[in-house]
Tab-separated table of C-alpha atoms and ligand atoms in Angstrom:
chain	number	residue	atom	x	y	z
F	1225	UNK	CA	-23.419	-17.212	-9.440
F	1226	UNK	CA	-22.737	-21.246	-8.360
F	1227	UNK	CA	-19.440	-22.088	-10.880
F	1228	UNK	CA	-20.621	-24.581	-13.707
F	1229	UNK	CA	-18.939	-27.902	-12.175
F	1230	UNK	CA	-18.231	-29.937	-14.514
F	1231	UNK	CA	-19.357	-33.850	-13.448
F	1232	UNK	CA	-16.608	-36.448	-14.759
F	1233	UNK	CA	-17.902	-40.147	-12.504
F	1234	UNK	CA	-18.154	-40.888	-8.807
F	1235	UNK	CA	-16.032	-42.115	-6.101
F	1236	UNK	CA	-17.681	-45.517	-4.109
F	1237	UNK	CA	-16.922	-45.199	-0.585
F	1238	UNK	CA	-18.225	-48.001	1.921
F	1239	UNK	CA	-19.387	-47.436	4.589
F	1240	UNK	CA	-20.531	-50.224	6.908
F	1241	UNK	CA	-21.320	-52.072	4.636
F	1242	UNK	CA	-23.490	-49.140	2.045
F	1243	UNK	CA	-21.855	-47.588	-1.059
F	1244	UNK	CA	-22.620	-44.323	-1.671
F	1245	UNK	CA	-21.113	-42.658	-4.471
F	1246	UNK	CA	-20.108	-39.376	-4.532
F	1247	UNK	CA	-20.101	-36.920	-7.078
F	1248	UNK	CA	-15.803	-36.055	-8.541
F	1249	UNK	CA	-15.423	-32.709	-10.243
F	1250	UNK	CA	-12.793	-31.969	-12.658
F	1251	UNK	CA	-11.490	-28.662	-12.190
F	1252	UNK	CA	-10.363	-25.691	-14.595
F	1253	UNK	CA	-6.126	-26.786	-13.218
F	1254	UNK	CA	-5.139	-28.397	-10.023
F	1255	UNK	CA	-6.396	-31.369	-8.287
F	1256	UNK	CA	-10.254	-33.468	-8.816
F	1257	UNK	CA	-12.390	-32.703	-5.696
F	1258	UNK	CA	-14.753	-35.323	-3.708
F	1259	UNK	CA	-17.812	-33.746	-2.926
F	1260	UNK	CA	-19.701	-34.847	0.231
F	1261	UNK	CA	-21.910	-32.165	0.865
F	1262	UNK	CA	-24.644	-35.208	0.517
F	1263	UNK	CA	-22.784	-38.073	2.882
F	1264	UNK	CA	-23.931	-36.697	6.658
F	1265	UNK	CA	-27.005	-36.478	5.495
F	1266	UNK	CA	-27.242	-40.547	3.758
F	1267	UNK	CA	-24.662	-42.216	6.072
F	1268	UNK	CA	-24.467	-39.633	9.272
F	1269	UNK	CA	-21.294	-39.498	9.438
F	1270	UNK	CA	-18.959	-36.490	9.074
F	1271	UNK	CA	-15.291	-35.913	7.873
F	1272	UNK	CA	-12.168	-35.861	9.723
F	1273	UNK	CA	-9.054	-33.247	8.248
F	1274	UNK	CA	-8.043	-31.045	10.402
F	1275	UNK	CA	-6.999	-27.965	9.594
F	1276	UNK	CA	-8.770	-29.018	5.510
F	1277	UNK	CA	-5.200	-30.338	4.373
F	1278	UNK	CA	-7.055	-31.897	2.417
F	1279	UNK	CA	-10.749	-29.906	2.184
F	1280	UNK	CA	-11.882	-27.600	-0.967
F	1281	UNK	CA	-14.477	-25.019	0.917
F	1282	UNK	CA	-15.373	-23.915	-2.282
F	1283	UNK	CA	-14.812	-23.009	-5.949
F	1284	UNK	CA	-13.997	-20.029	-6.650
F	1285	UNK	CA	-11.331	-18.241	-10.179
F	1286	UNK	CA	-10.109	-16.099	-8.601
F	1287	UNK	CA	-5.754	-17.385	-7.465
F	1288	UNK	CA	-3.922	-20.041	-8.011
F	1289	UNK	CA	-1.399	-22.211	-6.231
F	1290	UNK	CA	0.208	-24.762	-7.904
F	1291	UNK	CA	2.550	-26.454	-4.605
F	1292	UNK	CA	4.768	-29.028	-5.858
F	1293	UNK	CA	5.145	-26.612	-8.973
F	1294	UNK	CA	6.142	-23.297	-7.547
F	1295	UNK	CA	2.703	-21.371	-9.680
F	1296	UNK	CA	1.372	-18.337	-8.262
F	1297	UNK	CA	-2.349	-17.640	-10.264
F	1298	UNK	CA	-3.748	-13.864	-10.260
F	1299	UNK	CA	-6.967	-14.805	-12.511
F	1300	UNK	CA	-4.252	-16.738	-14.565
F	1301	UNK	CA	-1.952	-14.838	-14.802
F	1302	UNK	CA	1.997	-16.157	-13.714
F	1303	UNK	CA	2.767	-13.237	-10.789
F	1304	UNK	CA	5.706	-12.615	-12.175
F	1305	UNK	CA	4.184	-11.525	-15.821
F	1306	UNK	CA	2.186	-8.943	-13.504
F	1307	UNK	CA	4.729	-7.809	-10.944
F	1308	UNK	CA	7.117	-7.119	-14.097
F	1309	UNK	CA	4.690	-4.966	-16.226
F	1310	UNK	CA	1.840	-4.070	-14.118
F	1311	UNK	CA	1.262	-1.940	-10.646
F	1312	UNK	CA	-0.386	-3.152	-7.715
F	1313	UNK	CA	-4.157	-1.100	-8.132
F	1314	UNK	CA	-4.107	-2.742	-11.598
F	1315	UNK	CA	-3.367	-5.824	-9.953
F	1316	UNK	CA	-7.191	-5.005	-7.205
F	1317	UNK	CA	-8.598	-4.373	-10.241
F	1318	UNK	CA	-7.939	-7.559	-11.945
F	1319	UNK	CA	-8.134	-9.435	-8.580
F	1320	UNK	CA	-11.534	-8.420	-8.716
F	1321	UNK	CA	-13.555	-8.559	-12.265
F	1322	UNK	CA	-11.424	-10.633	-13.495
F	1323	UNK	CA	-9.924	-9.251	-15.920
F	1324	UNK	CA	-7.055	-6.172	-16.253
F	1325	UNK	CA	-8.466	-2.948	-17.170
F	1326	UNK	CA	-7.517	-1.330	-20.273
F	1327	UNK	CA	-6.694	2.535	-20.305
F	1328	UNK	CA	-10.583	3.583	-19.823
F	1329	UNK	CA	-11.379	1.995	-17.078
F	1330	UNK	CA	-7.489	1.725	-15.085
F	1331	UNK	CA	-7.894	5.517	-15.035
F	1332	UNK	CA	-11.583	5.044	-12.876
F	1333	UNK	CA	-10.694	3.004	-10.827
F	1334	UNK	CA	-7.552	4.613	-9.671
F	1335	UNK	CA	-9.732	8.250	-9.363
F	1336	UNK	CA	-12.604	5.551	-6.940
F	1337	UNK	CA	-9.463	4.109	-4.959
F	1338	UNK	CA	-7.571	8.444	-5.064
F	1339	UNK	CA	-10.254	10.551	-4.127
F	1340	UNK	CA	-11.043	8.060	-0.993
F	1341	UNK	CA	-8.043	7.853	1.058
F	1342	UNK	CA	-9.234	10.174	3.202
F	1343	UNK	CA	-11.296	8.527	6.654
F	1344	UNK	CA	-13.818	10.566	8.228
F	1345	UNK	CA	-11.479	13.508	10.520
F	1346	UNK	CA	-14.273	11.465	13.742
F	1347	UNK	CA	-12.102	8.487	13.495
F	1348	UNK	CA	-8.729	9.817	13.811
F	1349	UNK	CA	-9.589	10.172	17.549
F	1350	UNK	CA	-9.932	6.232	17.557
F	1351	UNK	CA	-6.218	6.109	17.603
F	1352	UNK	CA	-6.244	8.388	20.876
F	1353	UNK	CA	-7.045	5.127	22.821
F	1354	UNK	CA	-4.550	3.266	21.878
F	1355	UNK	CA	-0.987	3.289	24.393
F	1356	UNK	CA	1.811	4.834	21.748
F	1357	UNK	CA	3.528	2.070	22.341
F	1358	UNK	CA	0.639	-0.734	21.398
F	1359	UNK	CA	1.107	-2.884	17.880
F	1360	UNK	CA	0.382	-1.260	14.991
F	1361	UNK	CA	-2.116	-4.274	13.887
F	1362	UNK	CA	-3.595	-3.890	17.196
F	1363	UNK	CA	-4.685	-0.444	16.182
F	1364	UNK	CA	-5.163	-1.150	12.368
F	1365	UNK	CA	-7.515	-4.288	13.450
F	1366	UNK	CA	-9.586	-2.182	16.059
F	1367	UNK	CA	-10.083	1.151	13.060
F	1368	UNK	CA	-10.557	-1.123	10.384
F	1369	UNK	CA	-13.585	-2.758	12.556
F	1370	UNK	CA	-15.056	0.589	13.837
F	1371	UNK	CA	-14.725	1.720	9.881
F	1372	UNK	CA	-18.831	-0.522	10.111
F	1373	UNK	CA	-19.756	2.944	12.562
F	1374	UNK	CA	-18.926	5.295	10.418
F	1375	UNK	CA	-19.512	4.471	7.034
F	1376	UNK	CA	-23.538	2.884	6.868
F	1377	UNK	CA	-23.857	3.509	3.857
F	1378	UNK	CA	-22.417	0.668	2.131
F	1379	UNK	CA	-22.878	-1.985	4.667
F	1380	UNK	CA	-25.840	-3.631	3.284
F	1381	UNK	CA	-24.178	-6.670	1.536
F	1382	UNK	CA	-27.236	-8.158	-0.968
F	1383	UNK	CA	-26.961	-4.122	-2.891
F	1384	UNK	CA	-24.123	-5.240	-4.922
F	1385	UNK	CA	-23.190	-1.083	-4.950
F	1386	UNK	CA	-22.714	-0.866	-1.770
F	1387	UNK	CA	-20.852	-2.924	-2.341
F	1388	UNK	CA	-18.225	-2.433	-4.747
F	1389	UNK	CA	-18.468	1.503	-2.533
F	1390	UNK	CA	-17.296	-0.606	0.091
F	1391	UNK	CA	-14.204	-2.367	-1.775
F	1392	UNK	CA	-13.010	0.674	-2.641
F	1393	UNK	CA	-13.717	2.314	0.717
F	1394	UNK	CA	-11.129	-0.332	2.358
F	1395	UNK	CA	-8.888	-0.737	-0.334
F	1396	UNK	CA	-8.564	3.323	-0.043
F	1397	UNK	CA	-8.416	3.944	3.126
F	1398	UNK	CA	-6.474	0.699	3.835
F	1399	UNK	CA	-2.863	2.239	3.594
F	1400	UNK	CA	-4.325	5.547	5.602
F	1401	UNK	CA	-5.756	3.703	8.573
F	1402	UNK	CA	-2.013	1.803	8.875
F	1403	UNK	CA	-0.380	4.851	7.486
F	1404	UNK	CA	-1.680	6.483	11.185
F	1405	UNK	CA	-0.454	3.751	13.079
F	1406	UNK	CA	2.654	4.185	12.580
F	1407	UNK	CA	2.625	7.337	13.308
F	1408	UNK	CA	0.715	7.515	16.248
F	1409	UNK	CA	3.480	4.748	17.913
F	1410	UNK	CA	6.051	7.758	16.732
F	1411	UNK	CA	4.320	10.343	18.433
F	1412	UNK	CA	4.332	12.193	14.746
F	1413	UNK	CA	1.000	14.171	13.444
F	1414	UNK	CA	-0.284	12.141	11.148
F	1415	UNK	CA	-0.093	12.832	7.413
F	1416	UNK	CA	-2.884	13.374	4.472
F	1417	UNK	CA	-3.352	11.522	1.481
F	1418	UNK	CA	-1.591	12.960	-1.317
F	1419	UNK	CA	-3.704	12.826	-4.673
F	1420	UNK	CA	-0.709	14.146	-6.688
F	1421	UNK	CA	0.641	10.615	-5.625
F	1422	UNK	CA	1.033	7.109	-7.200
F	1423	UNK	CA	-0.679	4.025	-4.748
F	1424	UNK	CA	2.418	2.733	-2.909
F	1425	UNK	CA	4.494	6.086	-2.825
F	1426	UNK	CA	1.946	8.295	-0.848
F	1427	UNK	CA	1.466	4.982	1.490
F	1428	UNK	CA	5.275	5.448	2.454
F	1429	UNK	CA	4.268	9.507	1.903
F	1430	UNK	CA	2.056	10.049	4.573
F	1431	UNK	CA	4.833	7.072	6.361
F	1432	UNK	CA	7.392	9.338	6.688
F	1433	UNK	CA	7.176	12.743	6.010
F	1434	UNK	CA	7.441	15.120	8.450
F	1435	UNK	CA	6.105	18.994	8.943
F	1436	UNK	CA	9.683	20.621	9.218
F	1437	UNK	CA	10.768	19.127	5.741
F	1438	UNK	CA	9.759	18.615	1.945
F	1439	UNK	CA	9.117	14.287	1.958
F	1440	UNK	CA	10.769	13.203	-1.680
F	1441	UNK	CA	10.219	10.429	-3.191
F	1442	UNK	CA	12.714	7.353	-4.160
F	1443	UNK	CA	10.538	6.017	-7.490
F	1444	UNK	CA	12.940	2.739	-6.726
F	1445	UNK	CA	11.708	2.145	-3.322
F	1446	UNK	CA	7.716	3.032	-3.735
F	1447	UNK	CA	8.683	0.735	-6.906
F	1448	UNK	CA	9.744	-1.832	-4.752
F	1449	UNK	CA	7.648	-2.017	-2.374
F	1450	UNK	CA	4.620	-2.289	-5.149
F	1451	UNK	CA	5.716	-5.159	-5.935
F	1452	UNK	CA	5.756	-6.695	-2.577
F	1453	UNK	CA	2.389	-5.063	-2.382
F	1454	UNK	CA	1.699	-6.955	-5.437
F	1455	UNK	CA	2.992	-10.385	-4.128
F	1456	UNK	CA	1.267	-9.719	-1.592
F	1457	UNK	CA	-2.831	-9.668	-2.570
F	1458	UNK	CA	-4.386	-13.265	-2.516
F	1459	UNK	CA	-3.830	-15.846	-1.944
F	1460	UNK	CA	-6.197	-19.060	-2.580
F	1461	UNK	CA	-8.346	-19.871	0.788
F	1462	UNK	CA	-5.237	-18.750	3.258
F	1463	UNK	CA	-5.983	-18.899	6.755
F	1464	UNK	CA	-6.816	-15.171	6.879
F	1465	UNK	CA	-8.732	-15.369	3.394
F	1466	UNK	CA	-11.048	-17.871	4.786
F	1467	UNK	CA	-11.386	-16.426	8.119
F	1468	UNK	CA	-12.653	-13.495	5.758
F	1469	UNK	CA	-14.974	-16.467	4.031
F	1470	UNK	CA	-16.726	-18.283	7.407
F	1471	UNK	CA	-17.662	-13.961	8.589
F	1472	UNK	CA	-18.532	-13.108	6.035
F	1473	UNK	CA	-20.595	-16.036	5.353
F	1474	UNK	CA	-22.913	-15.331	8.750
F	1475	UNK	CA	-23.870	-11.518	6.112
F	1476	UNK	CA	-21.970	-9.329	8.210
F	1477	UNK	CA	-20.694	-6.346	6.965
F	1478	UNK	CA	-17.749	-5.897	4.972
F	1479	UNK	CA	-14.989	-4.004	7.529
F	1480	UNK	CA	-16.406	-6.108	10.225
F	1481	UNK	CA	-15.029	-9.024	7.669
F	1482	UNK	CA	-12.021	-7.424	7.217
F	1483	UNK	CA	-11.148	-6.538	10.918
F	1484	UNK	CA	-11.208	-10.805	11.411
F	1485	UNK	CA	-9.127	-11.178	8.222
F	1486	UNK	CA	-6.308	-9.262	9.606
F	1487	UNK	CA	-7.149	-10.751	13.358
F	1488	UNK	CA	-6.184	-14.125	11.647
F	1489	UNK	CA	-2.991	-12.598	9.346
F	1490	UNK	CA	-1.210	-11.603	12.471
F	1491	UNK	CA	-0.321	-15.277	13.987
F	1492	UNK	CA	3.179	-15.799	13.131
F	1493	UNK	CA	2.640	-19.292	11.678
F	1494	UNK	CA	0.923	-16.773	9.272
F	1495	UNK	CA	1.331	-12.977	8.255
F	1496	UNK	CA	2.911	-12.485	11.249
F	1497	UNK	CA	6.141	-14.593	9.712
F	1498	UNK	CA	7.430	-12.083	8.222
F	1499	UNK	CA	8.175	-9.944	11.712
F	1500	UNK	CA	8.970	-13.166	13.143
F	1501	UNK	CA	11.970	-13.809	10.410
F	1502	UNK	CA	13.260	-10.840	11.027
F	1503	UNK	CA	13.797	-11.295	14.688
F	1504	UNK	CA	14.811	-14.478	13.706
F	1505	UNK	CA	17.575	-13.422	11.719
F	1506	UNK	CA	18.605	-10.174	13.968
F	1507	UNK	CA	18.881	-13.245	16.928
F	1508	UNK	CA	21.224	-15.340	14.843
F	1509	UNK	CA	23.204	-12.261	13.872
F	1510	UNK	CA	26.368	-13.653	12.071
F	1511	UNK	CA	26.863	-16.503	9.750
F	1512	UNK	CA	28.708	-18.251	11.876
F	1513	UNK	CA	25.435	-18.989	14.714
F	1514	UNK	CA	23.609	-20.374	11.521
F	1515	UNK	CA	23.680	-24.488	12.296
F	1516	UNK	CA	22.384	-24.075	16.294
F	1517	UNK	CA	19.821	-22.653	14.656
F	1518	UNK	CA	18.880	-25.164	12.031
F	1519	UNK	CA	19.885	-27.127	15.049
F	1520	UNK	CA	16.818	-26.385	16.601
F	1521	UNK	CA	14.985	-25.902	14.159
F	1522	UNK	CA	15.473	-29.644	13.713
F	1523	UNK	CA	15.437	-30.570	17.340
F	1524	UNK	CA	11.471	-31.815	17.157
F	1525	UNK	CA	11.758	-31.377	20.743
F	1526	UNK	CA	11.687	-27.018	20.508
F	1527	UNK	CA	8.942	-25.723	19.259
F	1528	UNK	CA	11.665	-22.702	17.453
F	1529	UNK	CA	10.501	-23.124	13.844
F	1530	UNK	CA	12.664	-21.502	11.030
F	1531	UNK	CA	10.777	-18.648	10.408
F	1532	UNK	CA	9.958	-17.698	6.729
F	1533	UNK	CA	10.527	-20.760	5.865
F	1534	UNK	CA	7.851	-24.355	4.956
F	1535	UNK	CA	4.428	-23.531	3.622
F	1536	UNK	CA	0.708	-25.858	3.694
F	1537	UNK	CA	1.141	-25.653	0.047
F	1538	UNK	CA	3.928	-24.225	-1.328
F	1539	UNK	CA	6.495	-27.784	-1.462
F	1540	UNK	CA	8.994	-26.083	-3.469
F	1541	UNK	CA	10.445	-22.805	-3.395
F	1542	UNK	CA	7.212	-20.204	-3.338
F	1543	UNK	CA	7.033	-18.043	-6.316
F	1544	UNK	CA	6.438	-15.278	-4.578
F	1545	UNK	CA	10.069	-15.401	-2.149
F	1546	UNK	CA	11.926	-15.611	-5.144
F	1547	UNK	CA	10.687	-12.754	-7.151
F	1548	UNK	CA	11.417	-11.085	-3.507
F	1549	UNK	CA	15.008	-11.629	-3.652
F	1550	UNK	CA	15.984	-10.002	-6.480
F	1551	UNK	CA	13.068	-7.281	-4.786
F	1552	UNK	CA	15.476	-7.392	-1.994
F	1553	UNK	CA	18.706	-7.102	-4.260
F	1554	UNK	CA	17.218	-4.084	-5.860
F	1555	UNK	CA	16.413	-2.204	-3.257
F	1556	UNK	CA	19.512	-2.308	-0.735
F	1557	UNK	CA	22.519	-1.752	-4.499
F	1558	UNK	CA	19.502	1.138	-4.768
F	1559	UNK	CA	20.439	2.078	-0.873
F	1560	UNK	CA	23.967	1.048	-1.539
F	1561	UNK	CA	24.061	-2.006	2.073
F	1562	UNK	CA	24.731	-4.620	-0.842
F	1563	UNK	CA	26.568	-5.669	2.205
F	1564	UNK	CA	23.548	-6.122	4.359
F	1565	UNK	CA	24.365	-8.202	7.227
F	1566	UNK	CA	21.071	-9.476	7.633
F	1567	UNK	CA	20.545	-10.370	4.366
F	1568	UNK	CA	24.147	-12.225	3.575
F	1569	UNK	CA	22.690	-14.235	6.810
F	1570	UNK	CA	19.587	-14.763	4.999
F	1571	UNK	CA	21.149	-16.200	1.570
F	1572	UNK	CA	23.567	-18.300	4.360
F	1573	UNK	CA	21.693	-19.652	6.120
F	1574	UNK	CA	18.922	-20.526	3.022
F	1575	UNK	CA	22.121	-22.322	1.442
F	1576	UNK	CA	22.447	-24.448	4.353
F	1577	UNK	CA	19.390	-25.170	5.215
F	1578	UNK	CA	18.452	-26.206	0.850
F	1579	UNK	CA	21.510	-28.239	1.186
F	1580	UNK	CA	20.167	-30.090	4.915
F	1581	UNK	CA	18.364	-33.650	4.778
F	1582	UNK	CA	16.053	-32.932	7.154
F	1583	UNK	CA	14.810	-29.151	5.356
F	1584	UNK	CA	14.649	-31.326	1.484
F	1585	UNK	CA	12.589	-35.098	3.132
F	1586	UNK	CA	10.342	-32.006	4.708
F	1587	UNK	CA	9.748	-30.010	1.179
F	1588	UNK	CA	10.782	-27.278	3.454
F	1589	UNK	CA	11.444	-23.893	1.120
F	1590	UNK	CA	11.524	-20.376	1.960
F	1591	UNK	CA	8.395	-18.387	1.436
F	1592	UNK	CA	6.888	-14.959	0.886
F	1593	UNK	CA	7.873	-13.993	3.605
F	1594	UNK	CA	11.994	-14.727	4.279
F	1595	UNK	CA	13.295	-12.065	2.215
F	1596	UNK	CA	9.814	-9.439	1.947
F	1597	UNK	CA	11.215	-7.695	6.315
F	1598	UNK	CA	15.544	-7.630	4.364
F	1599	UNK	CA	13.104	-5.264	2.288
F	1600	UNK	CA	11.055	-3.738	4.543
F	1601	UNK	CA	13.182	-3.289	6.425
F	1602	UNK	CA	15.851	-0.767	4.750
F	1603	UNK	CA	12.499	0.974	2.996
F	1604	UNK	CA	12.240	2.507	6.221
F	1605	UNK	CA	9.593	0.653	7.605
F	1606	UNK	CA	10.266	-1.197	11.611
F	1607	UNK	CA	9.571	-4.473	12.059
F	1608	UNK	CA	6.172	-4.114	13.649
F	1609	UNK	CA	4.547	-2.701	10.864
F	1610	UNK	CA	5.668	-5.477	8.392
F	1611	UNK	CA	2.807	-7.568	9.224
F	1612	UNK	CA	0.649	-4.000	8.334
F	1613	UNK	CA	2.480	-3.762	4.985
F	1614	UNK	CA	0.816	-7.813	4.651
F	1615	UNK	CA	-2.070	-6.680	5.671
F	1616	UNK	CA	-2.590	-3.805	3.277
F	1617	UNK	CA	-1.420	-5.520	0.524
F	1618	UNK	CA	-3.853	-8.932	0.984
F	1619	UNK	CA	-6.975	-6.868	1.820
F	1620	UNK	CA	-8.436	-6.721	-2.169
F	1621	UNK	CA	-7.391	-10.218	-1.714
F	1622	UNK	CA	-9.969	-10.997	0.693
F	1623	UNK	CA	-12.715	-8.698	-0.152
F	1624	UNK	CA	-12.591	-10.137	-3.390
F	1625	UNK	CA	-13.539	-13.192	-2.321
F	1626	UNK	CA	-15.799	-11.871	0.077
F	1627	UNK	CA	-17.839	-10.645	-3.169
F	1628	UNK	CA	-16.813	-14.136	-4.392
F	1629	UNK	CA	-18.760	-16.481	-1.895
F	1630	UNK	CA	-21.197	-12.942	-1.561
F	1631	UNK	CA	-22.697	-13.906	-5.592
F	1632	UNK	CA	-21.779	-17.456	-4.863
F	1633	UNK	CA	-25.498	-19.081	-4.608
F	1634	UNK	CA	-23.568	-21.913	-3.265
F	1635	UNK	CA	-22.882	-20.002	-0.872
F	1636	UNK	CA	-23.612	-20.926	2.892
F	1637	UNK	CA	-23.408	-20.165	6.443
F	1638	UNK	CA	-19.728	-21.957	7.015
F	1639	UNK	CA	-20.551	-24.174	10.321
F	1640	UNK	CA	-18.306	-26.959	9.847
F	1641	UNK	CA	-19.305	-30.342	12.704
F	1642	UNK	CA	-16.781	-32.183	15.429
F	1643	UNK	CA	-15.680	-35.333	16.133
F	1644	UNK	CA	-16.965	-35.038	20.000
F	1645	UNK	CA	-14.554	-37.045	22.091
F	1646	UNK	CA	-16.004	-35.409	25.292
F	1647	UNK	CA	-18.646	-37.172	28.296
F	1648	UNK	CA	-21.933	-39.090	26.872
F	1649	UNK	CA	-23.044	-38.599	30.086
F	1650	UNK	CA	-22.791	-37.208	33.098
F	1651	UNK	CA	-25.060	-37.127	36.626
F	1652	UNK	CA	-25.512	-34.014	38.045
F	1653	UNK	CA	-25.007	-32.998	41.449
F	1654	UNK	CA	-25.613	-29.973	43.053
F	1655	UNK	CA	-22.960	-28.143	44.771
F	1656	UNK	CA	-23.583	-28.797	48.366
F	1657	UNK	CA	-22.666	-32.432	47.427
F	1658	UNK	CA	-19.287	-32.381	45.285
M	2703	SDX	C1	2.211	-17.342	5.251
M	2703	SDX	O1	-1.539	-20.616	3.492
M	2703	SDX	C2	-0.782	-19.516	2.758
M	2703	SDX	O2	-1.638	-19.773	1.726
M	2703	SDX	C3	-0.360	-18.267	3.174
M	2703	SDX	C4	0.597	-17.266	2.970
M	2703	SDX	C5	-0.288	-16.428	1.725
M	2703	SDX	O3	-0.027	-15.888	0.947
M	2703	SDX	O4	-1.229	-15.821	2.638
M	2703	SDX	O5	1.370	-17.482	1.802
M	2703	SDX	C6	1.402	-16.402	4.085
M	2703	SDX	O6	1.292	-17.625	5.475
M	2703	SDX	C7	3.428	-17.788	4.457
M	2703	SDX	C8	3.771	-18.765	5.826
M	2703	SDX	C9	5.247	-18.195	6.663
M	2703	SDX	N1	4.877	-18.384	8.108
M	2703	SDX	C10	6.106	-19.607	8.481
M	2703	SDX	O7	6.686	-19.167	7.895
M	2703	SDX	C11	6.158	-19.861	9.707
M	2703	SDX	C12	6.930	-21.252	9.532
M	2703	SDX	N2	6.450	-22.295	8.485
M	2703	SDX	C13	6.023	-23.053	9.767
M	2703	SDX	O8	5.683	-22.781	10.833
M	2703	SDX	C14	5.018	-24.190	9.192
M	2703	SDX	O9	6.057	-23.840	8.058
M	2703	SDX	C15	3.441	-23.906	8.539
M	2703	SDX	C16	3.126	-23.146	9.273
M	2703	SDX	C17	3.700	-22.509	7.474
M	2703	SDX	C18	2.979	-24.405	6.877
M	2703	SDX	O10	2.638	-25.830	8.895
M	2703	SDX	P1	2.311	-27.125	7.721
M	2703	SDX	O11	1.253	-27.357	6.198
M	2703	SDX	O12	0.867	-27.138	8.959
M	2703	SDX	O13	2.960	-27.945	8.309
M	2703	SDX	P2	3.410	-28.728	9.951
M	2703	SDX	O14	3.237	-27.716	10.508
M	2703	SDX	O15	2.440	-30.283	9.890
M	2703	SDX	O16	5.247	-28.825	9.063
M	2703	SDX	C19	5.741	-30.457	9.069
M	2703	SDX	C20	6.528	-30.385	9.391
M	2703	SDX	C21	6.399	-30.409	10.203
M	2703	SDX	O17	7.407	-31.396	11.479
M	2703	SDX	P3	7.354	-33.096	11.379
M	2703	SDX	O18	5.861	-32.741	12.625
M	2703	SDX	O19	6.997	-33.295	10.998
M	2703	SDX	O20	7.730	-33.993	12.197
M	2703	SDX	O21	7.930	-29.611	8.570
M	2703	SDX	C22	7.934	-28.848	10.013
M	2703	SDX	C23	7.437	-29.178	11.335
M	2703	SDX	O22	8.037	-29.300	12.379
M	2703	SDX	N3	8.556	-27.795	9.244
M	2703	SDX	C24	9.304	-27.314	10.053
M	2703	SDX	C25	9.272	-25.989	9.219
M	2703	SDX	N4	7.524	-25.764	8.836
M	2703	SDX	C26	7.330	-27.240	8.698
M	2703	SDX	N5	10.642	-27.128	10.968
M	2703	SDX	C27	10.985	-26.073	11.371
M	2703	SDX	N6	10.775	-25.021	10.724
M	2703	SDX	C28	10.157	-24.432	9.774
M	2703	SDX	N7	9.675	-23.608	9.725
């Protein structure tokens, strides 16, 4: 159903001497929007906005990001309150359904996810097709897409029940798929999910347990991982979510759409930044080298960017980075690693960058990816698994946004236009005459 819009007036635009009135809609919070959807039909002009810096591509009730004030809300709840008082599956229920579950609803949802966590046994053969040194994101992207080859009974997007089954299967199977990708690169046997473990503990068990010995989950570490999942669960219309929406607008099945989201997230400017940020900290190595890297980051002729800094929307501190920093200290203290040299470099880098006029003027603050890599490394994950964990957590955000789009009567196939600057006409010359 289309969200009822609250028209509060019109914006007038004059084009070639003709005036056009465009409706303005008022949101529940945040910037108003000017509806330009009829402009091309009325004035035969397109609007131009590479990277969609000023464009709302949908109306949504799921997540709100206040970039100026560093606020993140999931269905109206502040991210820090959710991290402190819920777990990832409770947040998943909230993102999917719009309300926090009561005890009975939570138990039913937890069971549904727990009892969908196994993968069709034949899917394990896909992994054998990859080289052992394949990047786990390449494996994850391939296997997620392949789900549509196995779960035909939940690919009809017009059937609400099938959408619900596909939704639960994706949330339930993502940890199993991700853990198998990790085990495969190690050359270790796959570990099946266990129904007696919570979501984050089950994932750690599937990643770190080995047949010769009993794996004991460290509650402090699995609780920290659960918080990391909550912080990554959704973030309104970012690049990968917009990719999922655009793929879904053509009617593609949910597994194909989520595979498209995984592919988009992989880029170092987006979800790949956590792996890139840790690589950068590894390269800096000691606080003495920080100045050299800050200089490179400020040099416009140098493509180097300070990974884990800056954000398209947050022009103040990313609220997730603040919570991530706190969780980072908890994890390192629990592991007796509070003198971790990389943490020292990260904190010194943050201090210097936040005082440097270049970063202050451009409002470049640490983002969600700056501290997450240090936590994930301390939890035992290799760098090339960091973006896989981001994708694991973001799956619930993607599928929530996908469901919202499918149910929105206003949505149709996405089809942006362009400012064409190519040749207006060329005379064809046969190859023998060229
Ligand atoms: C995520 O959108 C989301 O919500 C994403 C995400 C989510 O949850 O889905 O929050 C997750 O992707 C977080 C961002 C992770 N990426 C990184 O940490 C990579 C490093 N950051 C940059 O690549 C950059 O900040 C972006 C891509 C995040 C944002 O880019 P924008 O909004 O297009 O900004 P820009 O590239 O136009 O930069 C504005 C200026 C430029 O200088 P000028 O051309 O104006 O002189 O700031 C500079 C940039 O050179 N700049 C940086 C910088 N980021 C921007 N300079 C040095 N280091 C950086 N990190």
